[in-house]
Coordinates of C-alpha atoms in Angstrom, one line a residue:
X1 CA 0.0 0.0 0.0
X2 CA 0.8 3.6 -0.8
X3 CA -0.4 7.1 -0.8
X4 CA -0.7 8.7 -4.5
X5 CA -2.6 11.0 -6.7
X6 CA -6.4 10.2 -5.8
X7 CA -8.5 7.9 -8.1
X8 CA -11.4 7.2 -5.6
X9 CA -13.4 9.5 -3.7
X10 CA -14.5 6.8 -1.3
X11 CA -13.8 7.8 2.6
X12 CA -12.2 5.3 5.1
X13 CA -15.0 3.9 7.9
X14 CA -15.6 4.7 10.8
X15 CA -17.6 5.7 13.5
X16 CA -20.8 7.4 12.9
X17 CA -21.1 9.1 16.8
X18 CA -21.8 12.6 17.0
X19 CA -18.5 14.3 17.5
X20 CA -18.7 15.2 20.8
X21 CA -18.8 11.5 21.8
X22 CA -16.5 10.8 19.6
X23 CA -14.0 13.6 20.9
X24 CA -14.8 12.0 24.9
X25 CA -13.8 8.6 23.5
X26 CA -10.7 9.5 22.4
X27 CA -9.9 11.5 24.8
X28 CA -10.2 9.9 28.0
X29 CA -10.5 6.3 26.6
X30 CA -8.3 6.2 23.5
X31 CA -5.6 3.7 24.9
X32 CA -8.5 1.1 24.8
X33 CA -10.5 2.7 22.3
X34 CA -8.2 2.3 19.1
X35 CA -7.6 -1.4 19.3
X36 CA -11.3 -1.8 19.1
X37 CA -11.7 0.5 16.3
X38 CA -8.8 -0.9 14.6
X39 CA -10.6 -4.7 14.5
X40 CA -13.5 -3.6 13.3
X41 CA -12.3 -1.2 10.4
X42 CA -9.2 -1.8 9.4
X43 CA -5.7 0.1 9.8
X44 CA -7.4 3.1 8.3
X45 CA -9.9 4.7 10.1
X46 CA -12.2 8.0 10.1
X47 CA -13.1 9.7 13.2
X48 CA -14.6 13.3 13.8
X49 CA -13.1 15.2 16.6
X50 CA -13.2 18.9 18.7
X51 CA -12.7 21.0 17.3
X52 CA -14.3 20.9 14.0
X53 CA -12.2 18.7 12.5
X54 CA -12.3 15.6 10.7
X55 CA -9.3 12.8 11.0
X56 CA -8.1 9.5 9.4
X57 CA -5.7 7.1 12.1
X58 CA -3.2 4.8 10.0
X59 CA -2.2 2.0 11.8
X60 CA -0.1 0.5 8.6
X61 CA 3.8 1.3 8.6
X62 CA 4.1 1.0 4.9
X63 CA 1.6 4.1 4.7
X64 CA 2.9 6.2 7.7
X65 CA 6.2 6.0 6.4
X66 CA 4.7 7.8 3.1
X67 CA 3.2 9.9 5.5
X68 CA 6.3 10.6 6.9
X69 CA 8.4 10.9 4.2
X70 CA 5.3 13.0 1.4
X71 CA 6.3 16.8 0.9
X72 CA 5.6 18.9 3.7
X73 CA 3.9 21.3 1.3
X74 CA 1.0 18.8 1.6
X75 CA 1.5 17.2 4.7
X76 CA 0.9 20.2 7.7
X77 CA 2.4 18.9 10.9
X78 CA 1.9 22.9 12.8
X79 CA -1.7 22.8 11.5
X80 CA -2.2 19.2 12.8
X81 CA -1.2 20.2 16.1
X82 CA -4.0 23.0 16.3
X83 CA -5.6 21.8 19.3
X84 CA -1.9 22.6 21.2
X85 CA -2.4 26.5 20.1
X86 CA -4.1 28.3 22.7
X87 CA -1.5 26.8 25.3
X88 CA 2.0 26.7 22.8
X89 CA 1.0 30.0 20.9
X90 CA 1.1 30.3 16.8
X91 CA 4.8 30.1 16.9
X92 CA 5.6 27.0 18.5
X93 CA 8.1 25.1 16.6
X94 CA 4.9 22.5 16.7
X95 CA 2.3 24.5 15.5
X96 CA 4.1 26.6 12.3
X97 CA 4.6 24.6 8.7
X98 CA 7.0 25.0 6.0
X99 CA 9.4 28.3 5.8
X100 CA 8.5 29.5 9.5
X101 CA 8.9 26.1 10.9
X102 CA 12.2 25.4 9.4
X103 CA 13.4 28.9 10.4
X104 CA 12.5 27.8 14.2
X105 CA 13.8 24.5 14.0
X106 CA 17.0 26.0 12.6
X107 CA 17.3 28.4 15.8
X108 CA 16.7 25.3 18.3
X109 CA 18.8 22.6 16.9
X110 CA 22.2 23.7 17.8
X111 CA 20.6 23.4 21.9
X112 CA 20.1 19.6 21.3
X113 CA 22.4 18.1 19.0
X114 CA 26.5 17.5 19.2
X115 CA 28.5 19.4 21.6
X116 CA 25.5 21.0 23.1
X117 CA 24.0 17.5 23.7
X118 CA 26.8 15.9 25.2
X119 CA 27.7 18.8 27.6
X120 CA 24.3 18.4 28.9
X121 CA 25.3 14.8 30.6
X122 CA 26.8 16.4 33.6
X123 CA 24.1 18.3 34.9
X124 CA 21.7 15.7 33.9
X125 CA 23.8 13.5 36.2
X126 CA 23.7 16.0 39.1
X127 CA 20.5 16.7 39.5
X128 CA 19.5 13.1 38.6
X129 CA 21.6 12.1 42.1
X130 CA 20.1 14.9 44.3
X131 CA 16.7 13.9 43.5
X132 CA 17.3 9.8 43.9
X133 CA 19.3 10.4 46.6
X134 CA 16.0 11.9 48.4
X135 CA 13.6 9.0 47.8
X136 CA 11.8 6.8 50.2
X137 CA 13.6 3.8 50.8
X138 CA 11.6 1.0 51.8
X139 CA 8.6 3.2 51.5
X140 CA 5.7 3.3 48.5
X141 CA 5.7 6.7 46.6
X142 CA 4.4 7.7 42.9
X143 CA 7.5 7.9 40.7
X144 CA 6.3 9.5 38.2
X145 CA 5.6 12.5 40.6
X146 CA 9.3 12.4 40.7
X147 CA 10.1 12.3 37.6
X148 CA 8.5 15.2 36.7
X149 CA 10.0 16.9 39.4
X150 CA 13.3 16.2 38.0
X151 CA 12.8 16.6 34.3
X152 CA 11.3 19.9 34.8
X153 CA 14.5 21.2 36.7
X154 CA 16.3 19.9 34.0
X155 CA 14.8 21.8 31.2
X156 CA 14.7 24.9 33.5
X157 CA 18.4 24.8 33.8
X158 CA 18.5 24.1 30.0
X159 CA 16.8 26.8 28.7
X160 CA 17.3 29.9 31.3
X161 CA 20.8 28.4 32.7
X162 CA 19.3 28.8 36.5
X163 CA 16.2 27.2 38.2
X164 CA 16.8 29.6 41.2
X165 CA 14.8 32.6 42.6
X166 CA 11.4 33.7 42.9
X167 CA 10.3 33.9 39.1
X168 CA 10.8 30.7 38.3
X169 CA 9.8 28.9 41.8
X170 CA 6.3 30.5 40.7
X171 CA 6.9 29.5 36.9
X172 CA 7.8 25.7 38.2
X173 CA 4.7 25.3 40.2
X174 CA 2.2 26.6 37.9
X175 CA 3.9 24.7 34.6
X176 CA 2.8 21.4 37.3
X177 CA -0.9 22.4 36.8
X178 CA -0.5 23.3 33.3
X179 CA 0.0 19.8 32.2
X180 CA -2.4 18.5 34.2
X181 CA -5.7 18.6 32.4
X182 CA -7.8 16.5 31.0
X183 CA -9.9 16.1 28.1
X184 CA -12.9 18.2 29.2
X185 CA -10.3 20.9 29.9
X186 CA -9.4 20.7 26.4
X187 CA -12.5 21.9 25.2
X188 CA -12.2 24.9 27.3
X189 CA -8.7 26.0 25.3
X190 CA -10.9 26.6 22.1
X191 CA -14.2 28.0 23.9
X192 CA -14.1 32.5 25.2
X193 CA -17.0 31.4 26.6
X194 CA -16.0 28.4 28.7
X195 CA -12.8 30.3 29.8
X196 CA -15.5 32.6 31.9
X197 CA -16.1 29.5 34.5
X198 CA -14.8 27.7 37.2
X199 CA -11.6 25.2 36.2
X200 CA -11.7 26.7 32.3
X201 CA -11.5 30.7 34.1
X202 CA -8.6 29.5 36.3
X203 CA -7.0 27.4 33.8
X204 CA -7.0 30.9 31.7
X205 CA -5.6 32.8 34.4
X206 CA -2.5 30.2 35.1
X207 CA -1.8 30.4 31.7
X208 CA -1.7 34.3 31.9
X209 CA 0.4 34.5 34.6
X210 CA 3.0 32.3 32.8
X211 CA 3.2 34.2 30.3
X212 CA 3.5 37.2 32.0
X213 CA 7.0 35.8 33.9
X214 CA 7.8 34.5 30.8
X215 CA 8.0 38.1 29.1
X216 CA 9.5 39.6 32.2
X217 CA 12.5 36.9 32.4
X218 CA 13.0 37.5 28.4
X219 CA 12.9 41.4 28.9
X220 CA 15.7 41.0 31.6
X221 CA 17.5 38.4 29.8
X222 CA 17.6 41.2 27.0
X223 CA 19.5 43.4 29.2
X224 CA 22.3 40.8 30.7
X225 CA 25.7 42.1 30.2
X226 CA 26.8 38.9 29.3
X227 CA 24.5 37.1 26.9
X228 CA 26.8 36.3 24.6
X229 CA 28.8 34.1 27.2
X230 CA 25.9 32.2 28.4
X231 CA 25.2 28.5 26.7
X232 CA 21.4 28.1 27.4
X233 CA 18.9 28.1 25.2
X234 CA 17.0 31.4 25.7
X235 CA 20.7 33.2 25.4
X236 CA 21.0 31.4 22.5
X237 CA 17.9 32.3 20.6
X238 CA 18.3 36.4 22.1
X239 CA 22.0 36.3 20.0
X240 CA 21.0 35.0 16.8
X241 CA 22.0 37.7 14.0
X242 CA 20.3 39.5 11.7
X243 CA 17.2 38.6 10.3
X244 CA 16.7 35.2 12.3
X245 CA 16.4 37.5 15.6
X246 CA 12.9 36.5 17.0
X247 CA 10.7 38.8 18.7
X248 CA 8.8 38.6 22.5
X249 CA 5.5 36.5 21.0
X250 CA 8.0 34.2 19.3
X251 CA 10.5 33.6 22.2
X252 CA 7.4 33.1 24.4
X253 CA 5.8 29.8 22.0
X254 CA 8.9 28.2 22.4
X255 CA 9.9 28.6 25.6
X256 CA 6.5 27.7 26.9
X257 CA 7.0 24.5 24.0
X258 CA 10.2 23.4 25.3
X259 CA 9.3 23.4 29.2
X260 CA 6.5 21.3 28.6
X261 CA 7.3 18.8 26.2
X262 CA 10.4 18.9 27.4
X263 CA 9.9 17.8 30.4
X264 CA 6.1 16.2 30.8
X265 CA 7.2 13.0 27.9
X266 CA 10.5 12.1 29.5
X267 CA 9.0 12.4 32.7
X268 CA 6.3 9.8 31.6
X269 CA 8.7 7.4 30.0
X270 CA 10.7 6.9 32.8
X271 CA 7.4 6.5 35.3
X272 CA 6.2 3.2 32.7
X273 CA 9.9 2.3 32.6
X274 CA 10.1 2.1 36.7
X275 CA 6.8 0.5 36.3
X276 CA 7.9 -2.3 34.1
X277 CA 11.4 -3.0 35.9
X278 CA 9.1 -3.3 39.4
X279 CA 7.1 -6.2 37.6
X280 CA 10.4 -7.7 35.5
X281 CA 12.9 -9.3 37.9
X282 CA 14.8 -10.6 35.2
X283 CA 15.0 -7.6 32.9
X284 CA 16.0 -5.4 36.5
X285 CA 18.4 -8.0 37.2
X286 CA 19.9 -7.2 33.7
X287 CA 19.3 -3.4 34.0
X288 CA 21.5 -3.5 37.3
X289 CA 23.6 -5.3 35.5
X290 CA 24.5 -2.7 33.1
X291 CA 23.8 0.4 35.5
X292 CA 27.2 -1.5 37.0
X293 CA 29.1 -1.9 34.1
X294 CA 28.0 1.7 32.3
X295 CA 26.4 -0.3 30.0
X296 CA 24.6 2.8 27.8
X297 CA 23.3 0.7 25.1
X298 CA 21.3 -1.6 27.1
X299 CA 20.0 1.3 29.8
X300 CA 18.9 3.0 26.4
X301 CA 17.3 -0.1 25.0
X302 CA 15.2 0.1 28.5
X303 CA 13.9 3.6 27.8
X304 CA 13.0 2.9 24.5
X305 CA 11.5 -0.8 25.0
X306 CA 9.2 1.4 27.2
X307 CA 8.3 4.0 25.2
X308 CA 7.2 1.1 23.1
X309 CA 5.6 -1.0 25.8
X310 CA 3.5 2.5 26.5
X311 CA 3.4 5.0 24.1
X312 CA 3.3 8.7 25.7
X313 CA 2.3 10.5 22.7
X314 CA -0.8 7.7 21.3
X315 CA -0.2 9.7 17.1
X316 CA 1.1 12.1 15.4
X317 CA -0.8 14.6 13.5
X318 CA -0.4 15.9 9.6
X319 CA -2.8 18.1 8.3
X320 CA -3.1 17.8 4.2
X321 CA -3.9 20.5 2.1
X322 CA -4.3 18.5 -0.9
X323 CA -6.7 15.2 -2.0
X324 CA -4.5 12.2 -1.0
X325 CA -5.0 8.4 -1.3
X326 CA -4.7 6.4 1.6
X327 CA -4.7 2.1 0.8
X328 CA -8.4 2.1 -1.2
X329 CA -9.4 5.4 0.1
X330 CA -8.7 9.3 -0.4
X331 CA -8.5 11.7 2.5
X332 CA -9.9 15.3 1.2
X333 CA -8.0 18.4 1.7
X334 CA -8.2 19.4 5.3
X335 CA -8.6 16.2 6.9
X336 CA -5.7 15.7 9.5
X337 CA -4.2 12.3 9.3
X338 CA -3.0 10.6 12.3
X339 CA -0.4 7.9 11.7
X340 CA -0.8 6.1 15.2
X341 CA 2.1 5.6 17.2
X342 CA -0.2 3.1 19.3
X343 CA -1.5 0.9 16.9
X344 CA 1.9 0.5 15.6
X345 CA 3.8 0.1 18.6
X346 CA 0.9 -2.6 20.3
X347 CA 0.6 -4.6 17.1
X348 CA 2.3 -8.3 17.1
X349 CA 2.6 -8.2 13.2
X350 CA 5.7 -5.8 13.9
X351 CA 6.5 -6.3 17.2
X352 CA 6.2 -10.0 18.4
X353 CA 4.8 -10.8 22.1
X354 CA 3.8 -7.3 22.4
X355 CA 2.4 -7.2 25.7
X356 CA 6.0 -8.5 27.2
X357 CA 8.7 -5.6 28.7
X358 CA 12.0 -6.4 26.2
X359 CA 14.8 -4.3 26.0
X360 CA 16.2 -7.2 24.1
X361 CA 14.0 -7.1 21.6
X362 CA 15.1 -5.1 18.1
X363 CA 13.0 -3.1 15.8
X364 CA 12.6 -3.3 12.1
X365 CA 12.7 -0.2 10.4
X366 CA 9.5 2.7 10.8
X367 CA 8.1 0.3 13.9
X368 CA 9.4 2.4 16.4
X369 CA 8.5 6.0 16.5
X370 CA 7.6 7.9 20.0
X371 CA 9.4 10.7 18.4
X372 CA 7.6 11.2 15.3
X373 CA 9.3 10.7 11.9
X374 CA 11.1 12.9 8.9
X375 CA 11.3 16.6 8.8
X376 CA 9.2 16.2 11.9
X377 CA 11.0 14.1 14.3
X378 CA 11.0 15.4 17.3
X379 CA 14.4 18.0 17.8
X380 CA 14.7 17.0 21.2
X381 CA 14.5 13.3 21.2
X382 CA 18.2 12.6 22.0
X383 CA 18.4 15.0 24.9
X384 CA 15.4 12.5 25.6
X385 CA 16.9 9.3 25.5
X386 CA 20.0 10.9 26.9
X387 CA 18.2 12.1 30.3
X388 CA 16.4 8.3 30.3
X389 CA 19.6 7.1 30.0
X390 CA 21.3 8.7 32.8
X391 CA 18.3 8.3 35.1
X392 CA 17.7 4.6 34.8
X393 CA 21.9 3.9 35.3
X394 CA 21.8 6.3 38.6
X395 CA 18.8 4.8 39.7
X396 CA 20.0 1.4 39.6
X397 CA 23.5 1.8 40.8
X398 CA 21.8 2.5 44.3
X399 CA 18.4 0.9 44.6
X400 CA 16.7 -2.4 43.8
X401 CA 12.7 -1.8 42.4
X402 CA 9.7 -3.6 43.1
X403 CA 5.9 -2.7 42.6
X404 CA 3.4 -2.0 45.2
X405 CA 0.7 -4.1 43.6
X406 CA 1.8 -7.3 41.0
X407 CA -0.7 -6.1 38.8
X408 CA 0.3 -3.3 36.3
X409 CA -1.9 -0.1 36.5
X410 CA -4.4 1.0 34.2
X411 CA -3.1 3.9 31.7
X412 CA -4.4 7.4 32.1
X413 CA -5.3 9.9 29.3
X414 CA -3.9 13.5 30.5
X415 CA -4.9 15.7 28.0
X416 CA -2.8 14.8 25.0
X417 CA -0.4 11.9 27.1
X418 CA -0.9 8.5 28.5
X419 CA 0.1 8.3 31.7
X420 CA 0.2 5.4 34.5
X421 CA -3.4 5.9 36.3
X422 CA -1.6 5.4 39.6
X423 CA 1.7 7.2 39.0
X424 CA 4.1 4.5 38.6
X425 CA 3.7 3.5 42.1
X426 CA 7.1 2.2 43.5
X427 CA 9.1 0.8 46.2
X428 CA 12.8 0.7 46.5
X429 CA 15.5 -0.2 48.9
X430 CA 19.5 0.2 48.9
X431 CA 21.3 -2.5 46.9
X432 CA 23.7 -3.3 49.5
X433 CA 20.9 -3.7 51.8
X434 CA 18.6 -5.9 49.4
X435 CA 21.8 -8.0 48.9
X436 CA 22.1 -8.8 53.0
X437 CA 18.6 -10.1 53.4

């Protein structure tokens, strides 16, 4: 199968729900959701979601990897990300398509990849060790809690070069209530008139008041005597010359777009991966194993066996602005299609035994994608990998993991991420101390 010019004007099945119930299935019920839907229609499937929008999931890898790799003329990955506006802003390196978004993603590479990458390991590794060297022992507690904890004073020292003082205490505890919403609260980003009540009023107001010490840490930022010395990421994007320099509005969107998806995702796959190793003996036996040895390759292959196991992100979004041809059906002009990283990742076709934790396991090629794929892939997915990594080895050089309750816990959707519904629940206890019992 293959996309190409359209010669039928038939649409893919699907659901015929009104789109409100359609929009409450998928978004507090999708983990379950899609496996059903996939069954009964196919690996190409029509839904109608808030707001106002018509999509098509693809659950095939042949035709997500011509999704991936089409023009970006017709495949819109900014204006499939519209329901992320009102929160990332118009200029969010995940919300802007062709010429503007290559312009951003030229300004943010240089803080993720080569040198700038690598000299990130050391203060990954700091604060990795103050914040493990804090936890409960013997003692259950919600990792993931943790995790985020510890991957958003990561990116805060990655993009403003300091996580200290007043301004950003207030900007770290209000980014926590930022990501957590839920589906309902979703609709209340697209709705003026739901933003005058309750949760959607002071959701509105949060979101204010971030960008209001966002502005004032950019206008001071602007008048440091020594920008040009400084190596984080908002010093970076205030020194760019010429024509590339970007204004407030735009330094705001991606800001705001690196501190939460820069922090919320990682956070999440390292919760499912503490999750798995408490319900693996074997494979935390292994990961021990390496954590000793420094032993990157297979710590790595934990991270990414569970991103796989539990994907954080269920799809990917591309908007098309032309007629396209999807298997035996055509997807109009402004449909957004959704190649699903869920369906892909869950499916025994490509991934055999997929229910079982493997870090052993390899992937064939376009079968594993958390980060999205081609001009899209996500910028920051080896500082990702790179901060899993680091955590799981640190983690495992000290403590032994089990779970609080054998049986793993039901996934959670928060707002666009799946998340462990009980937060990764966790015990651990010192190595040398688990070694004398």
């Amino acid at each position: 199968m293959a996309l190409r010019t359209p010669t039928r004007t038939s649409l893919p099945p699907g659901p015929r729900l009104p789109m409100a119930v359609q929009t409450i299935l998928f978004g507090v019920f999708r983990h379950a959701l899609l496996p059903r839907l996939q069954r009964r229609y196919g690996n190409v499937i029509r839904l109608r979601l808030y707001p106002e929008r018509s999509v098509v999931l693809i659950g095939d890898v042949d035709l997500i990897r011509e999704v991936f790799s089409g023009p970006v003329e017709t495949f819109h990955a900014g204006e499939g990300n519209v329901v992320l506006k009102p929160v990332m802003g118009e200029h969010s390196v995940l919300l802007t398509d062709e010429e503007e978004h290559r312009r951003a993603r030229k300004l943010l590479m240089p803080a993720f990849h080569g040198a700038a990458l690598r000299g990130y390991r050391d203060l990954v590794t700091e604060l990795t060790v103050a914040e493990v060297e804090r936890w409960p022992v013997g003692r259950p507690f919600r990792v993931h809690d943790r995790m985020q904890a510890l991957t958003l004073e990561i990116i805060l020292r990655v993009v403003f070069g300091v996580s200290d003082g007043p301004r950003l205490a207030e900007l770290r505890r209000l980014l926590g209530h930022v990501v957590e919403v839920n589906a309902l609260d979703i609709f209340g980003w697209h709705s003026p008139r739901l933003q005058k009540y309750g949760p959607w009023r002071r959701a509105r107001e949060r979101q204010d008041r971030v960008d209001e010490l966002l502005y004032a840490e950019i206008a001071d930022r602007r008048a440091a005597a020594d920008l040009s010395g400084r190596s984080d990421v908002l010093s970076r994007l205030l020194t760019v010359p010429g024509d590339d320099q970007l204004t407030d509005a735009e330094l705001r969107d991606q800001l705001v777009t690196l501190l939460l998806a820069g922090h919320e995702t990682t956070a999440t796959a390292l919760a499912w991966a503490f999750h798995e190793l408490a319900r693996n003996p074997a494979v935390a036996a292994e990961t021990a194993r390496a954590a000793d040895d420094g032993d990157e390759k297979y710590l790595e292959a934990v991270a990414k066996e569970a991103m796989r196991r539990h994907p954080i992100i269920s799809e990917v979004a591309r908007r098309v602005t032309e007629d396209v041809a999807v298997g035996p059906y055509v997807v109009p002009a402004g449909f957004t299609v959704l190649p699903s990283i869920s369906l892909v990742h869950g499916n025994g076709r490509y991934h055999p035994l997929p229910e079982v934790f493997d870090p052993s396991r390899e992937f064939a090629t376009g079968t594993w994608f958390p980060f999205g794929g081609g001009a899209r892939r996500c910028l920051g997915a080896g500082f990702s990998l790179l901060e899993a990594t680091v955590v799981v080895g640190e983690v495992f050089r000290r403590y032994s993991v089990s779970a609080v309750d054998s049986r793993p816990e039901r996934t959670r959707n928060r707002h666009i991420t799946l998340v462990p519904g009980d937060g990764a629940r966790i015990v651990v206890r010192r190595r040398s101390a688990a070694a004398g019992t």
